[in-house]
Amino acid sequence: MLKLVILLGLLAVLCTSHSFKEEGAVMHLTADNFTTVTGIGSEQIKKNTFVMFYTNYCPYSKKLKPIYDEFAEKTPDINVVAVNCEVNKALCKQLSIKAFPTLIYFTTDNKKIEYSSISRTLESLQNFVFSEYKQQTALDIIFKPVSEPSSAPSSNILIDQVGGFQDLNKQKLFQLNKISIKQTLLFVGILAVVVLFFLYRNFDVKKEQYTV
Ligand SMILES: *[C@@H]1O[C@H](CO)[C@@H](O)[C@H](O)[C@H]1NC(C)=O
């Protein structure tokens, strides 16, 4: 039992180990200051702005966080922003964010270009914001500033008020299924070994009981 608790504890630690740097260069924005800080949703975007829309659960958002911190540090010419979509649901819904993380570049000519490459290294992010984005399809930004119900991040009331967020939740599950097959296999493997170990031990104990 104790071993099981330790094992679960270890898994929990693995699942929460990557977060943004406390005092990092990434700007953390919410519905309340997203537009005032970036200009997105106003007449004029002040500075080219790269936004990572993320959630805090495993695994791809987590994997990107340390890289994103470094990207923000080493790319001071643009705004590097992160928005937590678990808390800022209405904001993310308005921007039609359906998978996590979603990376979008908002430029000063009021266009948005989604970063769709599967490579998410510091170099590929920098290449994108400095030049590659010019070859991608730029869309008009359709966005009006939203005010987020500020209390209790994930209560039912919030979901009802925002309306339709259920779709986003479904999408989350779908994405989780798709991307974590490798991790699931690893987990099942480890679990199988642990279970076999315990079964074997129990079996041993019973054998001893019989022989005594
Ligand atoms: C935006 O607002 C959030 C929540 O109040 C705050 O934590 C964050 O530091 C603000 N970001 C900026 C750049 O003002």
XYZ file of N, CA and C and ligand atoms in Angstrom:
650
model
N 0.839 -1.212 0.000
C 0.000 0.000 0.000
C 0.870 1.257 0.000
N 1.840 1.259 0.885
C 2.735 2.413 0.971
C 3.435 2.635 -0.358
N 3.851 1.513 -0.948
C 4.553 1.605 -2.231
C 3.654 2.209 -3.305
N 2.398 1.815 -3.252
C 1.435 2.320 -4.227
C 1.289 3.826 -4.077
N 1.217 4.267 -2.807
C 1.097 5.705 -2.532
C 2.319 6.439 -3.073
N 3.493 5.856 -2.823
C 4.722 6.486 -3.309
C 4.709 6.561 -4.832
N 4.276 5.471 -5.444
C 4.227 5.414 -6.908
C 3.298 6.500 -7.459
N 2.108 6.610 -6.855
C 1.147 7.612 -7.317
C 1.705 9.016 -7.101
N 2.377 9.191 -5.975
C 3.008 10.473 -5.669
C 4.026 10.840 -6.732
N 4.833 9.857 -7.102
C 5.856 10.074 -8.129
C 5.219 10.485 -9.445
N 4.145 9.794 -9.794
C 3.444 10.114 -11.037
C 2.908 11.541 -10.987
N 2.358 11.911 -9.844
C 1.818 13.264 -9.687
C 2.931 14.291 -9.881
N 4.104 14.003 -9.304
C 5.231 14.918 -9.456
C 5.639 15.021 -10.923
N 5.692 13.877 -11.606
C 6.050 13.874 -13.028
C 5.086 14.733 -13.831
N 3.825 14.671 -13.430
C 2.790 15.360 -14.187
C 2.758 16.855 -13.923
N 3.433 17.316 -12.893
C 3.349 18.742 -12.586
C 4.712 19.417 -12.620
N 5.703 18.712 -13.152
C 7.060 19.211 -12.971
C 7.409 20.429 -13.824
N 6.730 20.616 -14.969
C 7.112 21.738 -15.815
C 6.145 22.894 -15.679
N 6.628 24.014 -15.157
C 5.779 25.189 -15.143
C 6.607 26.371 -15.617
N 5.934 27.495 -15.826
C 6.656 28.681 -16.249
C 7.562 29.169 -15.120
N 8.610 29.852 -15.504
C 9.489 30.478 -14.509
C 8.720 31.542 -13.756
N 8.953 31.613 -12.456
C 8.235 32.578 -11.618
C 8.419 34.018 -12.110
N 9.671 34.392 -12.303
C 9.949 35.775 -12.700
C 10.474 35.818 -14.138
N 9.920 34.963 -14.975
C 10.416 34.869 -16.346
C 9.982 36.032 -17.220
N 10.407 35.979 -18.470
C 10.133 37.081 -19.396
C 8.769 36.952 -20.073
N 8.108 35.805 -19.890
C 6.781 35.615 -20.497
C 5.767 36.515 -19.780
N 4.943 37.219 -20.566
C 3.886 38.046 -19.974
C 2.655 37.190 -19.765
N 2.207 37.084 -18.545
C 1.008 36.288 -18.270
C -0.205 37.196 -18.242
N -1.108 36.976 -19.182
C -2.244 37.880 -19.305
C -3.559 37.152 -19.066
N -4.520 37.924 -18.614
C -5.866 37.397 -18.401
C -6.822 38.225 -19.260
N -8.097 37.861 -19.232
C -9.086 38.593 -20.020
C -9.045 40.093 -19.669
N -8.737 40.390 -18.405
C -8.783 41.782 -17.963
C -7.677 42.650 -18.553
N -6.517 42.079 -18.780
C -5.447 42.933 -19.297
C -4.916 42.503 -20.672
N -5.531 41.508 -21.264
C -5.089 41.019 -22.578
C -5.112 42.143 -23.628
N -6.212 42.835 -23.716
C -6.330 43.875 -24.730
C -5.566 45.141 -24.356
N -5.605 45.515 -23.093
C -4.897 46.744 -22.711
C -3.387 46.598 -22.890
N -2.857 45.419 -22.615
C -1.409 45.236 -22.737
C -0.981 45.038 -24.190
N -1.745 44.261 -24.957
C -1.280 43.909 -26.312
C -1.906 44.767 -27.409
N -3.078 45.294 -27.154
C -3.792 46.017 -28.202
C -4.651 45.108 -29.061
N -4.547 43.783 -28.846
C -5.366 42.850 -29.636
C -6.832 43.040 -29.236
N -7.667 43.333 -30.209
C -9.069 43.615 -29.907
C -9.339 45.112 -29.855
N -8.272 45.890 -29.977
C -8.467 47.337 -30.079
C -8.151 47.744 -31.514
N -8.097 49.023 -31.771
C -7.806 49.510 -33.128
C -6.391 49.117 -33.559
N -5.479 49.157 -32.636
C -4.080 49.027 -33.007
C -3.290 48.090 -32.089
N -2.689 47.079 -32.699
C -1.766 46.231 -31.945
C -0.442 46.972 -31.836
N 0.042 47.090 -30.604
C 1.174 47.980 -30.365
C 2.506 47.397 -30.849
N 2.632 46.091 -30.691
C 3.908 45.457 -30.983
C 3.581 44.035 -31.433
N 4.343 43.474 -32.358
C 4.086 42.085 -32.738
C 4.049 41.218 -31.475
N 3.047 40.379 -31.394
C 2.791 39.656 -30.145
C 2.546 38.186 -30.411
N 3.339 37.352 -29.772
C 3.195 35.911 -29.929
C 2.498 35.378 -28.678
N 1.410 34.644 -28.867
C 0.644 34.190 -27.703
C 0.563 32.668 -27.653
N 0.840 32.142 -26.490
C 0.668 30.712 -26.246
C -0.597 30.531 -25.408
N -1.591 29.868 -25.981
C -2.797 29.532 -25.236
C -2.592 28.115 -24.720
N -2.669 27.964 -23.412
C -2.298 26.663 -22.848
C -3.250 26.248 -21.728
N -3.108 24.999 -21.319
C -3.769 24.536 -20.103
C -2.695 23.869 -19.257
N -2.994 23.668 -17.997
C -1.958 23.178 -17.096
C -1.829 21.670 -16.988
N -2.622 20.935 -17.749
C -2.472 19.487 -17.604
C -1.464 18.944 -18.630
N -1.067 17.688 -18.440
C -0.088 17.044 -19.319
C -0.624 16.985 -20.746
N 0.253 16.869 -21.736
C 1.703 16.905 -21.665
C 2.329 17.976 -22.587
N 1.678 18.372 -23.692
C 2.391 19.227 -24.649
C 2.585 20.656 -24.163
N 1.581 21.215 -23.474
C 1.748 22.564 -22.937
C 2.931 22.581 -21.979
N 3.015 21.526 -21.181
C 4.076 21.430 -20.174
C 5.444 21.374 -20.815
N 5.521 20.585 -21.855
C 6.793 20.394 -22.529
C 7.287 21.724 -23.125
N 6.344 22.523 -23.559
C 6.709 23.769 -24.233
C 7.110 24.876 -23.254
N 6.625 24.823 -22.023
C 6.826 25.945 -21.092
C 8.281 26.387 -20.919
N 9.196 25.467 -20.604
C 10.596 25.920 -20.442
C 11.177 26.502 -21.728
N 10.787 25.934 -22.869
C 11.256 26.455 -24.163
C 10.677 27.854 -24.380
N 9.441 28.000 -23.988
C 8.752 29.279 -24.173
C 9.371 30.365 -23.291
N 9.744 29.993 -22.075
C 10.453 30.931 -21.188
C 11.728 31.434 -21.850
N 12.468 30.491 -22.420
C 13.731 30.829 -23.063
C 13.483 31.699 -24.303
N 12.465 31.338 -25.044
C 12.074 32.094 -26.235
C 11.767 33.545 -25.850
N 11.028 33.739 -24.759
C 10.674 35.090 -24.300
C 11.925 35.870 -23.918
N 12.838 35.195 -23.223
C 14.081 35.847 -22.799
C 14.909 36.296 -23.990
N 14.974 35.421 -24.986
C 15.896 35.670 -26.094
C 15.246 36.386 -27.269
N 13.993 36.776 -27.121
C 13.300 37.453 -28.221
C 12.622 38.719 -27.707
N 13.422 39.681 -27.233
C 12.829 40.861 -26.589
C 12.148 41.819 -27.570
N 12.368 41.612 -28.881
C 11.788 42.533 -29.863
C 10.273 42.413 -29.983
N 9.740 41.298 -29.540
C 8.284 41.117 -29.629
C 7.718 40.828 -28.233
N 6.416 40.983 -28.100
C 5.758 40.570 -26.861
C 5.568 39.066 -26.881
N 6.013 38.408 -25.841
C 5.784 36.964 -25.730
C 4.823 36.742 -24.559
N 3.651 36.238 -24.906
C 2.527 36.218 -23.960
C 2.034 34.793 -23.746
N 1.535 34.513 -22.551
C 0.883 33.229 -22.284
C -0.492 33.477 -21.674
N -1.476 32.713 -22.131
C -2.837 32.815 -21.592
C -3.294 31.429 -21.150
N -3.660 31.314 -19.892
C -4.168 30.043 -19.368
C -5.655 29.900 -19.712
N -5.942 28.939 -20.574
C -7.326 28.792 -21.059
C -8.235 28.068 -20.079
N -7.661 27.504 -19.023
C -8.518 26.914 -17.991
C -9.206 28.017 -17.199
N -8.525 29.140 -17.058
C -9.047 30.260 -16.278
C -9.755 31.272 -17.183
N -9.173 31.518 -18.348
C -9.711 32.541 -19.248
C -10.507 31.908 -20.384
N -11.542 31.189 -19.989
C -12.290 30.395 -20.965
C -12.960 31.235 -22.041
N -13.586 32.313 -21.626
C -14.325 33.134 -22.594
C -13.364 33.753 -23.603
N -12.228 34.206 -23.113
C -11.215 34.793 -23.990
C -10.753 33.776 -25.032
N -10.446 32.573 -24.590
C -9.940 31.543 -25.497
C -11.020 31.093 -26.468
N -12.247 31.076 -25.986
C -13.351 30.673 -26.854
C -13.550 31.703 -27.954
N -13.460 32.954 -27.585
C -13.645 34.013 -28.580
C -12.597 33.954 -29.679
N -11.423 33.489 -29.317
C -10.364 33.383 -30.318
C -10.353 31.993 -30.969
N -11.411 31.222 -30.708
C -11.582 29.888 -31.297
C -10.419 28.956 -31.021
N -9.895 29.009 -29.815
C -8.805 28.100 -29.465
C -9.410 26.739 -29.159
N -8.964 25.712 -29.879
C -9.597 24.405 -29.715
C -8.620 23.315 -29.309
N -7.355 23.590 -29.385
C -6.377 22.590 -28.974
C -5.292 23.295 -28.168
N -4.588 22.521 -27.359
C -3.568 23.146 -26.507
C -2.230 22.442 -26.636
N -1.154 23.153 -26.666
C -1.154 24.605 -26.754
C -1.424 25.079 -28.181
N -2.062 26.236 -28.320
C -2.186 26.878 -29.622
C -1.303 28.120 -29.600
N -0.541 28.294 -30.664
C 0.383 29.422 -30.739
C -0.040 30.334 -31.878
N -0.284 31.599 -31.559
C -0.736 32.531 -32.598
C 0.097 33.813 -32.539
N 0.462 34.268 -33.733
C 1.247 35.488 -33.847
C 0.320 36.612 -34.288
N 0.235 37.663 -33.498
C -0.588 38.822 -33.827
C 0.354 39.950 -34.245
N 0.132 40.476 -35.436
C 1.081 41.465 -35.944
C 0.495 42.874 -35.937
N 1.372 43.854 -36.046
C 0.938 45.249 -35.907
C 0.033 45.719 -37.049
N -0.052 44.926 -38.135
C -1.030 45.282 -39.170
C -2.373 44.592 -38.909
N -2.590 44.220 -37.631
C -3.861 43.629 -37.181
C -4.235 42.329 -37.881
N -3.233 41.481 -38.090
C -3.480 40.154 -38.658
C -3.053 39.116 -37.623
N -3.595 37.899 -37.806
C -3.105 36.798 -36.963
C -2.667 35.640 -37.831
N -1.574 35.019 -37.421
C -1.031 33.888 -38.157
C -0.785 32.774 -37.146
N -1.385 31.634 -37.384
C -1.197 30.543 -36.434
C 0.116 29.809 -36.709
N 0.804 29.487 -35.641
C 2.027 28.686 -35.761
C 1.596 27.232 -35.797
N 1.797 26.573 -36.943
C 1.245 25.224 -37.047
C 2.296 24.131 -37.180
N 3.563 24.519 -37.188
C 4.611 23.508 -37.299
C 4.614 22.604 -36.072
N 4.941 21.328 -36.265
C 4.993 20.445 -35.091
C 6.314 20.600 -34.343
N 7.296 21.229 -34.999
C 8.562 21.473 -34.312
C 8.403 22.681 -33.402
N 8.637 22.483 -32.121
C 8.491 23.605 -31.188
C 9.786 23.816 -30.420
N 10.824 24.130 -31.180
C 12.108 24.431 -30.542
C 12.284 25.936 -30.515
N 13.263 26.387 -29.732
C 13.572 27.814 -29.674
C 13.846 28.359 -31.067
N 14.635 27.607 -31.844
C 15.014 28.066 -33.179
C 13.798 28.180 -34.096
N 12.954 27.170 -34.053
C 11.820 27.199 -34.980
C 10.836 28.307 -34.603
N 10.685 28.573 -33.307
C 9.809 29.671 -32.888
C 10.395 31.003 -33.346
N 11.699 31.146 -33.168
C 12.337 32.408 -33.572
C 12.287 32.603 -35.083
N 12.573 31.530 -35.829
C 12.476 31.629 -37.290
C 11.098 32.094 -37.714
N 10.099 31.567 -37.021
C 8.725 31.908 -37.375
C 8.451 33.390 -37.139
N 8.767 33.893 -35.954
C 8.387 35.286 -35.652
C 9.247 36.299 -36.401
N 10.438 35.885 -36.823
C 11.294 36.829 -37.543
C 11.022 36.827 -39.046
N 10.715 35.671 -39.618
C 10.520 35.681 -41.071
C 9.466 34.725 -41.603
N 9.443 33.495 -41.112
C 8.588 32.484 -41.736
C 7.113 32.841 -41.760
N 6.681 33.594 -40.773
C 5.245 33.906 -40.700
C 4.759 34.644 -41.939
N 5.672 35.310 -42.617
C 5.284 36.085 -43.797
C 4.816 35.188 -44.933
N 5.239 33.925 -44.897
C 4.813 32.999 -45.949
C 3.525 32.264 -45.598
N 3.023 32.478 -44.401
C 1.809 31.762 -43.992
C 0.569 32.630 -44.231
N -0.585 31.968 -44.138
C -1.841 32.685 -44.333
C -2.125 33.579 -43.124
N -2.295 34.859 -43.406
C -2.635 35.791 -42.331
C -4.139 36.049 -42.359
N -4.764 35.965 -41.208
C -6.213 36.179 -41.133
C -6.509 37.480 -40.395
N -7.681 38.050 -40.694
C -8.104 39.211 -39.917
C -8.441 38.771 -38.501
N -8.211 39.664 -37.580
C -8.526 39.329 -36.191
C -9.969 39.715 -35.905
N -10.756 38.716 -35.555
C -12.132 39.026 -35.147
C -12.189 38.792 -33.647
N -12.114 39.846 -32.906
C -12.027 39.694 -31.457
C -12.498 40.952 -30.761
N -13.399 40.761 -29.838
C -13.812 41.889 -28.996
C -13.410 41.568 -27.573
N -12.879 42.556 -26.870
C -12.470 42.296 -25.491
C -13.618 41.677 -24.689
N -13.294 40.656 -23.920
C -14.312 40.023 -23.080
C -13.957 40.256 -21.628
N -14.958 40.337 -20.794
C -14.631 40.344 -19.371
C -15.002 38.977 -18.837
N -14.102 38.449 -18.063
C -14.231 37.084 -17.589
C -14.932 37.103 -16.237
N -15.896 36.216 -16.009
C -16.423 36.116 -14.642
C -15.247 35.781 -13.742
N -14.950 36.637 -12.795
C -13.626 36.555 -12.162
C -13.495 35.486 -11.079
N -14.593 35.010 -10.488
C -14.452 34.068 -9.376
C -14.219 32.652 -9.870
N -14.025 31.766 -8.907
C -13.917 30.308 -9.099
C -13.666 29.843 -10.533
N -12.400 29.622 -10.880
C -11.998 29.303 -12.241
C -12.831 28.255 -12.955
N -13.185 27.133 -12.307
C -13.817 26.087 -13.104
C -15.156 25.621 -12.535
N -15.898 26.532 -11.906
C -17.204 26.128 -11.391
C -18.183 25.948 -12.544
N -19.267 25.241 -12.277
C -20.291 25.021 -13.300
C -20.929 26.328 -13.723
N -21.057 27.224 -12.738
C -21.683 28.511 -13.022
C -20.909 29.232 -14.117
N -19.606 29.173 -13.996
C -18.760 29.834 -14.989
C -19.013 29.238 -16.372
N -19.055 27.911 -16.416
C -19.262 27.249 -17.702
C -20.613 27.657 -18.290
N -21.622 27.725 -17.423
C -22.943 28.119 -17.906
C -22.937 29.544 -18.426
N -22.269 30.417 -17.689
C -22.251 31.816 -18.107
C -21.540 31.982 -19.446
N -20.424 31.282 -19.552
C -19.657 31.411 -20.786
C -20.405 30.753 -21.938
N -21.005 29.626 -21.633
C -21.843 28.954 -22.623
C -21.019 28.278 -23.700
N -21.318 27.038 -23.954
C -20.661 26.364 -25.066
C -19.228 25.957 -24.795
N -18.794 26.152 -23.589
C -17.413 25.766 -23.325
C -17.259 24.245 -23.301
N -18.366 23.575 -23.138
C -18.337 22.104 -23.159
C -17.593 21.589 -24.388
N -17.802 22.259 -25.507
C -17.114 21.847 -26.734
C -15.610 21.858 -26.555
N -15.146 22.905 -25.911
C -13.717 23.049 -25.669
C -13.240 21.890 -24.795
N -14.062 21.554 -23.800
C -13.696 20.446 -22.925
C -13.587 19.143 -23.692
N -14.528 18.917 -24.585
C -14.494 17.691 -25.379
C -13.208 17.648 -26.210
N -12.919 18.795 -26.783
C -11.722 18.913 -27.602
C -10.483 18.554 -26.786
N -10.468 19.044 -25.569
C -9.373 18.762 -24.656
C -9.171 17.271 -24.528
N -10.270 16.574 -24.227
C -10.199 15.136 -24.037
C -9.671 14.469 -25.290
N -10.188 14.921 -26.418
C -9.785 14.340 -27.682
C -8.280 14.497 -27.873
N -7.819 15.717 -27.619
C -6.402 15.961 -27.826
C -5.560 15.137 -26.869
N -6.038 15.050 -25.655
C -5.326 14.295 -24.645
C -5.182 12.858 -25.109
N -6.282 12.317 -25.675
C -6.237 10.944 -26.158
C -5.206 10.776 -27.248
N -5.219 11.733 -28.145
C -4.387 11.609 -29.325
C -2.906 11.671 -28.993
N -2.551 12.575 -28.102
C -1.125 12.829 -27.933
C -0.479 11.976 -26.869
N -1.260 11.330 -26.025
C -0.586 10.681 -24.919
C -0.524 9.156 -25.062
N -0.642 8.690 -26.299
C -0.619 7.241 -26.489
C 0.692 6.640 -25.994
N 1.790 7.296 -26.360
C 3.108 6.801 -25.942
C 3.202 6.754 -24.424
N 2.770 7.879 -23.807
C 2.853 7.942 -22.361
C 1.942 6.924 -21.693
N 0.769 6.725 -22.298
C -0.164 5.752 -21.745
C 0.453 4.359 -21.790
N 1.071 4.039 -22.930
C 1.702 2.722 -23.056
C 2.774 2.545 -21.993
N 3.572 3.575 -21.799
C 4.634 3.527 -20.792
C 4.020 3.297 -19.420
N 2.973 4.061 -19.140
C 2.298 3.974 -17.852
C 1.734 2.577 -17.629
N 1.048 2.051 -18.653
C 0.460 0.716 -18.544
C 1.560 -0.313 -18.315
N 2.671 -0.118 -19.012
C 3.809 -1.023 -18.840
C 4.286 -1.041 -17.404
N 4.502 0.148 -16.861
C 4.987 0.259 -15.479
C 3.974 -0.351 -14.521
N 2.709 -0.016 -14.764
C 1.637 -0.519 -13.910
C 1.616 -2.039 -13.931
N 1.768 -2.617 -15.143
C 1.743 -4.074 -15.285
C 2.865 -4.699 -14.459
N 4.038 -4.107 -14.529
C 5.183 -4.636 -13.776
C 4.888 -4.577 -12.281
N 4.345 -3.435 -11.843
C 4.039 -3.276 -10.416
C 3.001 -4.297 -9.969
N 1.937 -4.433 -10.781
C 0.867 -5.370 -10.431
C 1.403 -6.791 -10.378
N 2.203 -7.156 -11.387
C 2.789 -8.501 -11.410
C 3.632 -8.737 -10.174
N 4.391 -7.708 -9.800
C 5.261 -7.790 -8.630
C 4.441 -8.102 -7.384
N 3.334 -7.351 -7.227
C 2.488 -7.541 -6.050
C 1.827 -8.918 -6.064
N 1.347 -9.318 -7.234
C 0.719 -10.632 -7.358
C 1.708 -11.713 -6.970
N 2.894 -11.571 -7.488
C 3.940 -12.550 -7.231
C 4.214 -12.654 -5.738
N 4.304 -11.475 -5.100
C 4.579 -11.447 -3.656
C 3.465 -12.119 -2.873
N 2.223 -11.768 -3.239
C 1.072 -12.378 -2.549
C 1.098 -13.883 -2.697
N 1.399 -14.298 -3.919
C 1.464 -15.715 -4.224
C 2.485 -16.381 -3.311
N 3.618 -15.771 -3.180
C 4.688 -16.259 -2.316
C 4.214 -16.425 -0.886
N 3.542 -15.373 -0.396
C 3.065 -15.402 0.989
C 2.127 -16.576 1.192
N 1.210 -16.760 0.217
C 0.251 -17.864 0.346
C 0.972 -19.197 0.384
N 1.968 -19.326 -0.481
C 2.724 -20.582 -0.533
C 3.329 -20.876 0.834
N 3.883 -19.802 1.441
C 4.490 -19.972 2.769
C 3.444 -20.438 3.768
N 2.249 -19.828 3.699
C 1.199 -20.197 4.622
C 0.876 -21.692 4.501
N 0.811 -22.148 3.245
C 0.479 -23.560 3.039
C 1.548 -24.478 3.605
N 2.792 -24.067 3.431
C 3.872 -24.984 3.812
C 4.066 -25.018 5.325
N 3.645 -23.920 6.002
C 3.854 -23.901 7.469
C 2.977 -24.956 8.145
C -2.415 40.690 -16.028
O -3.321 40.392 -14.980
C -2.954 39.250 -14.206
C -4.086 38.995 -13.216
O -4.394 40.122 -12.496
C -1.623 39.495 -13.525
O -1.244 38.358 -12.795
C -0.582 39.783 -14.589
O 0.660 40.080 -13.993
C -1.028 40.949 -15.476
N -0.032 41.066 -16.522
C 0.464 42.237 -16.921
C 1.541 42.184 -17.955
O 0.070 43.295 -16.498
